[in-house]
Amino acid sequence: MNRIDLEGRAVVITGGARGIGYAVAQRALQSGASVALWDVDGERLAHSQRELAALGKVSAVMVELTDEAAVAKATAQTVADHGSIDVLINCAGITGGNGTTWELAPDVWRRVIDVNLIGPYLTCRAIVPQMLKQGYGRIVNIASVAGKEGNPNASHYSASKAGLIGLTKSLGKELATKNILVNAVTPAAAKTEIFDSMSQQHIDYMLSKIPMNRFLLPEEAASLILWLSSEDCAFSTGSVFDLSGGRATY
Ligand SMILES: NC(=O)c1ccc[n+]([C@@H]2O[C@H](COP(=O)([O-])OP(=O)(O)OC[C@H]3O[C@@H](n4cnc5c(N)ncnc54)[C@H](O)[C@@H]3O)[C@@H](O)[C@H]2O)c1
């Protein structure tokens, strides 16, 4: 395994209590970073913090990411605990289940947009001023190949991830001269607990679209996400990096 240099960097990982976020936390700690896990699931958060503590400094912040005041509080608490926030990884996300656009209920549609798009906007809004003060930052948004291609029976999810790609491109340009780089990754399906919220038919559909004919592993996602979080990523911003096993065509 290549070594990614994150020595001394403080990394916020939303949705870090489990799944891809947890794999990112593990590799970040192994790469010399300290980590703040931000998640709404308090029990899982405490469990993951205990498990990861052997690898380095890990703090756990219980936060509902759609709540502006809670995000501001989490930011202040993390800066107090870690001294800085050098990296923000927006990994928290939900699927909202599957159904055609006309079947999905408006409150479900809105909630998916709220968590997957407004959440990352709020974390960027809270953390970018800290990065500007430091004169350094890396932001990685976990979008999805669904945001590029539009999965049937997941219009809310696909639209939220397309929105997140748009946010990444705008913010990347706004910060291009500030040594704060903003990029997104677009994974295909990875077998995490997020699968519990999708129909088997939808999971089969996603697998059928992947030329490599297998699911993405969370550790494979972590290696690209953390390279984009490192100083080695120096001339890429407002950009979208593929993690789809050959599915994406642009
Ligand atoms: N697993 C996949 O197939 C896949 C594919 C493409 C993109 N993604 C994206 O990758 C990211 C991580 O996915 P995963 O598979 O690890 O999911 P997961 O369900 O295993 O983990 C998501 C985490 O986000 C947290 N979370 C959800 N809503 C939150 C909120 N409002 N406030 C705070 N925390 C919240 C959950 O508690 C959970 O710990 C998501 O954004 C997902 O959309 C996943």
PDB file of C-alpha atoms in Angstrom, residues 126-250:
ATOM      1  CA  ALA A 126     -18.780  26.665   8.366  1.00  0.00           C
ATOM      2  CA  ILE A 127     -15.283  25.286   7.667  1.00  0.00           C
ATOM      3  CA  VAL A 128     -14.015  27.275   4.649  1.00  0.00           C
ATOM      4  CA  PRO A 129     -13.469  30.470   6.745  1.00  0.00           C
ATOM      5  CA  GLN A 130     -11.209  28.420   9.057  1.00  0.00           C
ATOM      6  CA  MET A 131      -9.286  27.080   6.024  1.00  0.00           C
ATOM      7  CA  LEU A 132      -8.949  30.617   4.640  1.00  0.00           C
ATOM      8  CA  LYS A 133      -7.465  31.709   7.978  1.00  0.00           C
ATOM      9  CA  GLN A 134      -4.977  28.830   7.774  1.00  0.00           C
ATOM     10  CA  GLY A 135      -4.190  29.417   4.090  1.00  0.00           C
ATOM     11  CA  TYR A 136      -4.602  25.706   3.420  1.00  0.00           C
ATOM     12  CA  GLY A 137      -7.375  23.208   2.905  1.00  0.00           C
ATOM     13  CA  ARG A 138      -8.593  20.182   1.017  1.00  0.00           C
ATOM     14  CA  ILE A 139     -12.292  19.333   0.609  1.00  0.00           C
ATOM     15  CA  VAL A 140     -13.558  16.090  -0.894  1.00  0.00           C
ATOM     16  CA  ASN A 141     -17.255  15.580  -1.560  1.00  0.00           C
ATOM     17  CA  ILE A 142     -18.536  12.037  -1.912  1.00  0.00           C
ATOM     18  CA  ALA A 143     -21.031  12.237  -4.773  1.00  0.00           C
ATOM     19  CA  SER A 144     -22.072   9.211  -6.846  1.00  0.00           C
ATOM     20  CA  VAL A 145     -22.090   7.926 -10.401  1.00  0.00           C
ATOM     21  CA  ALA A 146     -25.876   8.292  -9.993  1.00  0.00           C
ATOM     22  CA  GLY A 147     -25.318  12.058 -10.036  1.00  0.00           C
ATOM     23  CA  LYS A 148     -23.685  11.827 -13.465  1.00  0.00           C
ATOM     24  CA  GLU A 149     -25.934   9.257 -15.082  1.00  0.00           C
ATOM     25  CA  GLY A 150     -29.251   9.450 -13.184  1.00  0.00           C
ATOM     26  CA  ASN A 151     -30.331   6.083 -11.793  1.00  0.00           C
ATOM     27  CA  PRO A 152     -33.962   5.152 -12.414  1.00  0.00           C
ATOM     28  CA  ASN A 153     -35.959   4.787  -9.180  1.00  0.00           C
ATOM     29  CA  ALA A 154     -33.569   7.128  -7.376  1.00  0.00           C
ATOM     30  CA  SER A 155     -34.330  10.600  -8.760  1.00  0.00           C
ATOM     31  CA  HIS A 156     -33.963  12.270  -5.347  1.00  0.00           C
ATOM     32  CA  TYR A 157     -30.578  10.637  -4.738  1.00  0.00           C
ATOM     33  CA  SER A 158     -29.341  11.233  -8.312  1.00  0.00           C
ATOM     34  CA  ALA A 159     -30.429  14.898  -8.190  1.00  0.00           C
ATOM     35  CA  SER A 160     -28.776  15.440  -4.788  1.00  0.00           C
ATOM     36  CA  LYS A 161     -25.480  14.020  -6.041  1.00  0.00           C
ATOM     37  CA  ALA A 162     -25.639  16.013  -9.305  1.00  0.00           C
ATOM     38  CA  GLY A 163     -26.140  19.073  -7.094  1.00  0.00           C
ATOM     39  CA  LEU A 164     -23.123  18.130  -5.021  1.00  0.00           C
ATOM     40  CA  ILE A 165     -21.021  17.952  -8.199  1.00  0.00           C
ATOM     41  CA  GLY A 166     -22.217  21.480  -9.059  1.00  0.00           C
ATOM     42  CA  LEU A 167     -21.333  22.731  -5.574  1.00  0.00           C
ATOM     43  CA  THR A 168     -17.863  21.186  -5.938  1.00  0.00           C
ATOM     44  CA  LYS A 169     -17.237  22.935  -9.263  1.00  0.00           C
ATOM     45  CA  SER A 170     -18.398  26.361  -8.028  1.00  0.00           C
ATOM     46  CA  LEU A 171     -16.564  26.245  -4.714  1.00  0.00           C
ATOM     47  CA  GLY A 172     -13.404  24.915  -6.363  1.00  0.00           C
ATOM     48  CA  LYS A 173     -13.279  27.976  -8.604  1.00  0.00           C
ATOM     49  CA  GLU A 174     -14.047  30.364  -5.735  1.00  0.00           C
ATOM     50  CA  LEU A 175     -11.088  29.021  -3.769  1.00  0.00           C
ATOM     51  CA  ALA A 176      -8.688  28.265  -6.633  1.00  0.00           C
ATOM     52  CA  THR A 177      -6.091  30.875  -5.613  1.00  0.00           C
ATOM     53  CA  LYS A 178      -6.380  30.188  -1.873  1.00  0.00           C
ATOM     54  CA  ASN A 179      -4.574  26.847  -1.617  1.00  0.00           C
ATOM     55  CA  ILE A 180      -7.925  25.260  -0.768  1.00  0.00           C
ATOM     56  CA  LEU A 181      -8.783  22.573  -3.316  1.00  0.00           C
ATOM     57  CA  VAL A 182     -12.264  21.127  -3.665  1.00  0.00           C
ATOM     58  CA  ASN A 183     -12.945  17.896  -5.508  1.00  0.00           C
ATOM     59  CA  ALA A 184     -15.593  15.212  -5.718  1.00  0.00           C
ATOM     60  CA  VAL A 185     -15.548  11.464  -6.229  1.00  0.00           C
ATOM     61  CA  THR A 186     -18.323   9.509  -7.913  1.00  0.00           C
ATOM     62  CA  PRO A 187     -18.434   5.953  -6.574  1.00  0.00           C
ATOM     63  CA  ALA A 188     -20.512   3.166  -8.031  1.00  0.00           C
ATOM     64  CA  ALA A 189     -22.045   0.778  -5.506  1.00  0.00           C
ATOM     65  CA  ALA A 190     -20.078  -0.321  -2.414  1.00  0.00           C
ATOM     66  CA  LYS A 191     -21.612  -2.958  -0.178  1.00  0.00           C
ATOM     67  CA  THR A 192     -22.087  -1.030   3.070  1.00  0.00           C
ATOM     68  CA  GLU A 193     -25.070  -0.719   5.387  1.00  0.00           C
ATOM     69  CA  ILE A 194     -26.498   1.866   2.979  1.00  0.00           C
ATOM     70  CA  PHE A 195     -27.664  -1.201   0.990  1.00  0.00           C
ATOM     71  CA  ASP A 196     -30.247  -1.831   3.755  1.00  0.00           C
ATOM     72  CA  SER A 197     -32.163   1.202   2.481  1.00  0.00           C
ATOM     73  CA  MET A 198     -32.352   0.038  -1.145  1.00  0.00           C
ATOM     74  CA  SER A 199     -34.376  -2.624  -2.915  1.00  0.00           C
ATOM     75  CA  GLN A 200     -32.576  -5.794  -4.088  1.00  0.00           C
ATOM     76  CA  GLN A 201     -33.754  -4.964  -7.606  1.00  0.00           C
ATOM     77  CA  HIS A 202     -31.965  -1.618  -7.426  1.00  0.00           C
ATOM     78  CA  ILE A 203     -28.759  -3.188  -6.046  1.00  0.00           C
ATOM     79  CA  ASP A 204     -28.817  -5.732  -8.890  1.00  0.00           C
ATOM     80  CA  TYR A 205     -29.330  -2.902 -11.390  1.00  0.00           C
ATOM     81  CA  MET A 206     -26.294  -1.032 -10.041  1.00  0.00           C
ATOM     82  CA  LEU A 207     -24.064  -4.108 -10.187  1.00  0.00           C
ATOM     83  CA  SER A 208     -25.200  -4.893 -13.726  1.00  0.00           C
ATOM     84  CA  LYS A 209     -23.926  -1.463 -14.823  1.00  0.00           C
ATOM     85  CA  ILE A 210     -20.366  -1.949 -13.500  1.00  0.00           C
ATOM     86  CA  PRO A 211     -17.998  -3.306 -16.201  1.00  0.00           C
ATOM     87  CA  MET A 212     -15.652  -4.724 -13.523  1.00  0.00           C
ATOM     88  CA  ASN A 213     -18.634  -6.826 -12.432  1.00  0.00           C
ATOM     89  CA  ARG A 214     -18.066  -6.350  -8.703  1.00  0.00           C
ATOM     90  CA  PHE A 215     -18.780  -3.821  -5.968  1.00  0.00           C
ATOM     91  CA  LEU A 216     -16.357  -1.085  -4.956  1.00  0.00           C
ATOM     92  CA  LEU A 217     -14.544  -1.781  -1.666  1.00  0.00           C
ATOM     93  CA  PRO A 218     -14.635   1.014   0.960  1.00  0.00           C
ATOM     94  CA  GLU A 219     -10.812   0.822   1.214  1.00  0.00           C
ATOM     95  CA  GLU A 220     -10.537   1.441  -2.536  1.00  0.00           C
ATOM     96  CA  ALA A 221     -12.666   4.550  -2.126  1.00  0.00           C
ATOM     97  CA  ALA A 222     -10.548   5.659   0.847  1.00  0.00           C
ATOM     98  CA  SER A 223      -7.295   5.594  -1.108  1.00  0.00           C
ATOM     99  CA  LEU A 224      -8.526   8.002  -3.826  1.00  0.00           C
ATOM    100  CA  ILE A 225     -10.399  10.203  -1.336  1.00  0.00           C
ATOM    101  CA  LEU A 226      -7.310  10.573   0.841  1.00  0.00           C
ATOM    102  CA  TRP A 227      -4.953  11.245  -2.049  1.00  0.00           C
ATOM    103  CA  LEU A 228      -7.306  14.088  -3.003  1.00  0.00           C
ATOM    104  CA  SER A 229      -7.097  15.196   0.663  1.00  0.00           C
ATOM    105  CA  SER A 230      -3.324  15.404   0.627  1.00  0.00           C
ATOM    106  CA  GLU A 231      -0.820  18.045  -0.427  1.00  0.00           C
ATOM    107  CA  ASP A 232       0.146  15.797  -3.361  1.00  0.00           C
ATOM    108  CA  CYS A 233      -3.127  16.837  -4.931  1.00  0.00           C
ATOM    109  CA  ALA A 234      -1.953  20.278  -6.025  1.00  0.00           C
ATOM    110  CA  PHE A 235      -3.314  21.192  -9.489  1.00  0.00           C
ATOM    111  CA  SER A 236      -6.768  19.603  -9.454  1.00  0.00           C
ATOM    112  CA  THR A 237      -9.765  21.512  -8.157  1.00  0.00           C
ATOM    113  CA  GLY A 238     -13.455  21.748  -8.920  1.00  0.00           C
ATOM    114  CA  SER A 239     -13.060  18.344 -10.473  1.00  0.00           C
ATOM    115  CA  VAL A 240     -14.763  14.973 -10.378  1.00  0.00           C
ATOM    116  CA  PHE A 241     -12.858  11.700  -9.979  1.00  0.00           C
ATOM    117  CA  ASP A 242     -14.289   8.369 -10.999  1.00  0.00           C
ATOM    118  CA  LEU A 243     -14.696   5.347  -8.719  1.00  0.00           C
ATOM    119  CA  SER A 244     -17.115   3.367 -10.825  1.00  0.00           C
ATOM    120  CA  GLY A 245     -15.215   0.308 -12.048  1.00  0.00           C
ATOM    121  CA  GLY A 246     -15.530   1.506 -15.637  1.00  0.00           C
ATOM    122  CA  ARG A 247     -19.203   2.555 -15.562  1.00  0.00           C
ATOM    123  CA  ALA A 248     -18.817   6.310 -16.004  1.00  0.00           C
ATOM    124  CA  THR A 249     -18.358   7.484 -19.562  1.00  0.00           C
ATOM    125  CA  TYR A 250     -17.356  11.063 -18.695  1.00  0.00           C
TER     126      TYR A 250
END
